[in-house]
């Protein structure tokens, strides 16, 4: 029986995340302390006390989620949990996956995602970019709405999260026009997302160029655990390919539906969400209900996942 660990991206953060894990397991606070030393501020304190606006700032959210996911991964290994057959991460979560895959060192990953967040934040002036979710339309209808709404601006389908759930991103007014067209096409629901940058669209191309320079300078290895990457939904281990796809990821769609289907096609039967929240578990359930889902979000969830996977081996 094959397993996959999946790692969440932006949107999974919340004040107080991993509070019980931080009390129960010393490795959690140790991991946050390591990240804080790199960042120059107390990351754990922001995650627990806020202010929420600061936690939700892209340049803070990204290292916070990476650190939370890696802390849970480290605890899993300390407890003798089996390494998965595959790993994958949603957007930012791909960096967490690469740490688990022994391709990227944790502290290098902290520096990279901090830089990634800063580059993304500075790529588009505040309030000039937006992301929104469209529920209840097929992928092609969303693409058509974006094409018709662009009017010389950028608006693109950027996260194919599950059948009937697509996120769009781009210039604020173009996104607004696309949402109106989506409603006219019969979308069941449209939701503007509380994120500070329009990720995975053409507005991020300049940020990607700068990120590419830093990725090439980081000590990064080929992956020990195969990674199913966002932009191709293919299984990769080669260092050069992993880096190339990380750069493309900044301005290319996240093919999450295809990632999950790829994992299932590889024989994966159990999926473990390693990080705060259950966003990815909800998406996986909509994509393939045959997959057994486990969460490490809380101490109780973690214990249940460990017991279930040990029983399967």
Coordinates of C-alpha atoms in Angstrom, one line a residue:
X1 CA 0.0 0.0 0.0
X2 CA 1.5 3.3 -1.1
X3 CA 1.2 6.6 0.7
X4 CA 1.7 10.2 -0.2
X5 CA 2.3 13.2 2.1
X6 CA 0.8 16.5 0.9
X7 CA 1.8 19.9 2.2
X8 CA -0.6 23.0 2.2
X9 CA 0.0 26.4 0.8
X10 CA -1.3 29.9 1.6
X11 CA -4.8 30.0 3.0
X12 CA -4.1 27.2 5.5
X13 CA -2.7 29.5 8.1
X14 CA -4.6 30.6 11.2
X15 CA -3.8 32.3 14.5
X16 CA -3.0 29.6 17.1
X17 CA -2.1 27.0 14.6
X18 CA -0.1 24.1 16.1
X19 CA -0.7 25.4 19.6
X20 CA -1.2 21.9 21.0
X21 CA 1.6 20.4 19.0
X22 CA 3.9 23.2 20.3
X23 CA 3.0 22.2 23.9
X24 CA 3.3 18.5 23.3
X25 CA 6.4 18.2 21.2
X26 CA 9.6 20.1 21.7
X27 CA 10.7 19.7 18.1
X28 CA 7.9 22.0 17.0
X29 CA 9.1 25.0 19.0
X30 CA 12.7 24.1 18.1
X31 CA 11.8 24.2 14.4
X32 CA 10.1 27.6 14.8
X33 CA 13.1 28.9 16.7
X34 CA 15.4 27.8 13.9
X35 CA 13.3 29.7 11.4
X36 CA 13.0 32.8 13.7
X37 CA 16.8 33.0 13.8
X38 CA 17.0 33.1 10.0
X39 CA 14.1 35.6 9.7
X40 CA 15.1 38.0 12.5
X41 CA 11.7 37.9 14.2
X42 CA 9.7 35.6 16.5
X43 CA 7.7 33.5 14.0
X44 CA 6.0 31.4 16.7
X45 CA 4.7 34.5 18.5
X46 CA 3.2 35.9 15.3
X47 CA 1.5 32.5 14.6
X48 CA 0.1 32.4 18.1
X49 CA -0.7 36.0 18.8
X50 CA -0.7 37.8 15.5
X51 CA -1.7 40.4 14.6
X52 CA -3.6 38.4 12.0
X53 CA -2.9 41.0 9.3
X54 CA 0.8 40.3 9.8
X55 CA 0.4 36.6 9.7
X56 CA -1.6 36.9 6.4
X57 CA 1.1 39.0 4.8
X58 CA 2.6 36.9 2.1
X59 CA 6.2 37.4 3.2
X60 CA 5.2 36.1 6.7
X61 CA 2.6 33.5 5.7
X62 CA 5.0 31.6 3.5
X63 CA 7.8 30.9 6.1
X64 CA 5.1 30.3 8.7
X65 CA 3.4 27.5 6.8
X66 CA 6.7 26.0 5.7
X67 CA 7.9 25.9 9.3
X68 CA 4.7 24.4 10.6
X69 CA 4.7 21.7 8.0
X70 CA 8.3 20.8 8.5
X71 CA 7.8 20.7 12.3
X72 CA 5.1 18.1 11.9
X73 CA 7.2 16.2 9.4
X74 CA 10.1 16.1 11.9
X75 CA 7.9 14.8 14.7
X76 CA 6.6 12.1 12.4
X77 CA 10.1 10.9 11.7
X78 CA 11.1 11.1 15.4
X79 CA 8.1 8.8 16.2
X80 CA 9.2 6.3 13.6
X81 CA 6.6 7.1 11.1
X82 CA 7.3 5.6 7.7
X83 CA 8.5 7.8 4.9
X84 CA 5.9 8.1 2.1
X85 CA 6.3 6.8 -1.4
X86 CA 5.6 10.3 -2.9
X87 CA 5.3 13.9 -1.7
X88 CA 3.5 16.9 -3.2
X89 CA 2.7 20.4 -2.1
X90 CA 0.1 23.0 -3.1
X91 CA 1.9 26.1 -4.4
X92 CA 4.1 27.2 -1.4
X93 CA 3.7 23.7 0.0
X94 CA 5.9 22.3 -2.8
X95 CA 8.9 23.8 -0.8
X96 CA 7.8 21.9 2.3
X97 CA 7.5 18.8 0.1
X98 CA 11.1 19.3 -1.2
X99 CA 12.4 19.5 2.4
X100 CA 10.7 16.2 3.2
X101 CA 12.1 14.8 0.0
X102 CA 15.6 15.7 1.2
X103 CA 16.2 17.9 -1.8
X104 CA 16.1 21.2 0.0
X105 CA 17.6 22.0 3.4
X106 CA 15.1 23.5 5.9
X107 CA 17.0 26.8 6.6
X108 CA 17.6 27.3 2.9
X109 CA 13.9 26.8 2.3
X110 CA 13.0 29.4 5.0
X111 CA 15.2 31.9 3.2
X112 CA 13.8 31.0 -0.2
X113 CA 10.2 31.3 0.8
X114 CA 10.8 34.5 2.6
X115 CA 12.4 35.9 -0.5
X116 CA 9.6 34.4 -2.7
X117 CA 7.0 36.1 -0.5
X118 CA 8.8 39.5 -0.7
X119 CA 9.2 39.3 -4.5
X120 CA 5.6 38.4 -4.9
X121 CA 4.5 41.2 -2.6
X122 CA 6.5 43.8 -4.5
X123 CA 5.6 42.5 -8.0
X124 CA 2.2 44.1 -7.9
X125 CA 1.2 47.3 -6.0
X126 CA -1.2 46.8 -3.1
X127 CA -4.8 46.6 -4.1
X128 CA -4.0 46.3 -7.8
X129 CA -4.1 42.5 -7.9
X130 CA -6.6 40.0 -6.7
X131 CA -7.4 36.3 -6.5
X132 CA -10.9 34.7 -6.4
X133 CA -12.5 31.3 -6.4
X134 CA -15.1 30.2 -8.9
X135 CA -17.3 27.3 -7.8
X136 CA -19.5 25.3 -10.1
X137 CA -18.1 25.9 -13.5
X138 CA -16.0 23.6 -15.6
X139 CA -12.4 24.5 -16.4
X140 CA -13.0 25.6 -20.0
X141 CA -15.8 27.9 -19.0
X142 CA -13.6 29.6 -16.4
X143 CA -10.9 30.1 -19.0
X144 CA -13.4 31.6 -21.4
X145 CA -14.6 34.0 -18.8
X146 CA -11.0 35.1 -18.1
X147 CA -10.2 35.6 -21.8
X148 CA -13.4 37.7 -22.3
X149 CA -12.7 39.8 -19.2
X150 CA -9.1 40.6 -19.8
X151 CA -9.6 43.7 -21.9
X152 CA -5.8 44.3 -22.1
X153 CA -5.2 43.4 -18.5
X154 CA -4.2 40.1 -16.9
X155 CA -6.7 37.6 -15.5
X156 CA -6.0 33.9 -15.7
X157 CA -7.2 30.6 -14.3
X158 CA -4.4 29.7 -11.9
X159 CA -5.4 27.0 -9.4
X160 CA -7.3 24.0 -10.7
X161 CA -8.0 22.8 -7.2
X162 CA -10.8 20.2 -7.8
X163 CA -13.5 19.6 -10.4
X164 CA -15.7 22.7 -10.3
X165 CA -13.3 24.7 -8.2
X166 CA -10.9 27.0 -10.0
X167 CA -9.1 30.0 -8.6
X168 CA -8.4 33.0 -10.9
X169 CA -5.8 35.8 -10.5
X170 CA -4.8 39.0 -12.1
X171 CA -5.5 42.7 -12.1
X172 CA -8.2 43.7 -9.7
X173 CA -10.7 45.1 -12.2
X174 CA -10.1 42.2 -14.7
X175 CA -10.8 39.7 -11.9
X176 CA -14.0 41.5 -11.0
X177 CA -15.1 41.4 -14.7
X178 CA -14.3 37.7 -14.9
X179 CA -16.4 37.0 -11.8
X180 CA -19.4 38.8 -13.3
X181 CA -19.0 36.7 -16.5
X182 CA -18.6 33.5 -14.5
X183 CA -21.9 34.2 -12.7
X184 CA -23.6 34.8 -16.1
X185 CA -22.2 31.5 -17.2
X186 CA -23.9 29.8 -14.2
X187 CA -21.2 29.7 -11.5
X188 CA -22.8 28.5 -8.3
X189 CA -20.6 30.8 -6.2
X190 CA -17.7 33.3 -6.5
X191 CA -15.5 34.2 -3.6
X192 CA -12.8 36.9 -3.4
X193 CA -9.8 35.4 -1.5
X194 CA -8.1 37.2 1.4
X195 CA -4.6 37.0 -0.1
X196 CA -2.3 40.0 -0.7
X197 CA -0.9 39.0 -4.1
X198 CA -2.2 37.5 -7.4
X199 CA -0.2 34.3 -7.5
X200 CA 0.6 32.0 -10.4
X201 CA -0.3 34.5 -13.2
X202 CA 1.7 36.5 -15.7
X203 CA 2.1 39.4 -13.2
X204 CA 4.6 37.2 -11.4
X205 CA 7.0 36.7 -14.3
X206 CA 9.5 39.4 -13.1
X207 CA 9.5 38.0 -9.6
X208 CA 10.2 34.6 -11.1
X209 CA 13.3 35.9 -12.8
X210 CA 14.7 37.1 -9.5
X211 CA 13.7 33.9 -7.7
X212 CA 15.5 31.8 -10.4
X213 CA 18.8 33.5 -9.5
X214 CA 18.5 32.6 -5.9
X215 CA 17.4 29.0 -6.6
X216 CA 20.4 28.4 -8.7
X217 CA 22.7 29.5 -5.9
X218 CA 21.1 27.3 -3.2
X219 CA 22.6 24.0 -2.3
X220 CA 19.8 21.7 -3.6
X221 CA 20.0 18.0 -4.3
X222 CA 17.9 15.6 -6.4
X223 CA 14.9 14.3 -4.4
X224 CA 15.2 11.1 -2.4
X225 CA 11.4 10.8 -2.3
X226 CA 9.8 11.4 -5.7
X227 CA 7.9 14.7 -5.9
X228 CA 4.7 15.3 -8.0
X229 CA 5.1 18.9 -9.0
X230 CA 2.4 21.5 -9.5
X231 CA 3.1 22.8 -13.0
X232 CA 3.4 19.5 -14.7
X233 CA 1.7 17.0 -12.4
X234 CA 4.6 14.7 -13.2
X235 CA 6.9 12.7 -10.9
X236 CA 10.3 14.4 -10.6
X237 CA 13.5 13.8 -8.7
X238 CA 16.1 15.5 -10.8
X239 CA 17.5 18.7 -9.2
X240 CA 17.5 20.7 -12.5
X241 CA 13.9 19.8 -13.3
X242 CA 12.8 20.5 -9.7
X243 CA 14.3 24.0 -9.9
X244 CA 13.0 24.7 -13.3
X245 CA 9.4 23.9 -12.2
X246 CA 9.7 25.9 -9.0
X247 CA 10.5 29.0 -11.2
X248 CA 7.6 28.3 -13.6
X249 CA 5.3 27.7 -10.6
X250 CA 5.4 31.4 -9.7
X251 CA 3.6 32.4 -13.0
X252 CA 2.0 29.1 -14.0
X253 CA -1.2 27.3 -12.9
X254 CA -1.2 24.9 -10.0
X255 CA -2.6 21.6 -11.5
X256 CA -3.8 20.2 -8.2
X257 CA -6.5 18.1 -9.6
X258 CA -4.0 16.4 -11.9
X259 CA -1.5 16.0 -9.1
X260 CA -4.0 14.1 -7.0
X261 CA -5.0 11.9 -10.0
X262 CA -1.4 11.2 -10.7
X263 CA -0.8 10.0 -7.2
X264 CA -3.8 7.7 -7.4
X265 CA -2.6 6.4 -10.8
X266 CA 0.8 5.6 -9.1
X267 CA -1.0 3.3 -6.7
X268 CA -1.3 5.7 -3.7
X269 CA -4.2 4.6 -1.4
X270 CA -3.5 6.8 1.7
X271 CA -2.8 10.6 1.7
X272 CA -1.5 12.5 4.7
X273 CA -1.9 16.2 5.0
X274 CA 1.2 17.5 6.8
X275 CA 0.5 21.0 8.0
X276 CA -2.1 23.3 9.5
X277 CA -5.7 23.0 8.4
X278 CA -7.6 20.6 6.2
X279 CA -7.9 22.5 3.0
X280 CA -6.1 19.9 0.9
X281 CA -8.0 17.0 2.4
X282 CA -11.2 18.7 1.3
X283 CA -9.9 19.1 -2.2
X284 CA -8.6 15.5 -2.4
X285 CA -12.0 14.2 -1.3
X286 CA -13.6 16.0 -4.2
X287 CA -11.1 14.7 -6.7
X288 CA -10.9 11.0 -5.7
X289 CA -13.1 9.7 -2.9
X290 CA -11.3 6.3 -2.9
X291 CA -8.2 7.8 -1.2
X292 CA -7.9 7.4 2.6
X293 CA -7.3 10.8 4.1
X294 CA -5.3 11.6 7.3
X295 CA -4.4 14.9 8.9
X296 CA -1.6 15.9 11.3
X297 CA -3.2 19.2 12.2
X298 CA -3.7 18.4 15.9
X299 CA -2.1 16.0 18.4
X300 CA -5.3 13.8 18.3
X301 CA -5.4 13.8 14.5
X302 CA -1.7 13.0 14.4
X303 CA -2.1 10.0 16.7
X304 CA -4.9 8.6 14.7
X305 CA -2.9 9.0 11.5
X306 CA 0.1 7.3 13.0
X307 CA -2.0 4.4 14.2
X308 CA -3.9 4.0 10.9
X309 CA -0.7 3.9 8.8
X310 CA 1.1 1.5 11.1
X311 CA -1.9 -0.8 10.9
X312 CA -1.7 -0.7 7.1
X313 CA 2.0 -1.8 7.0

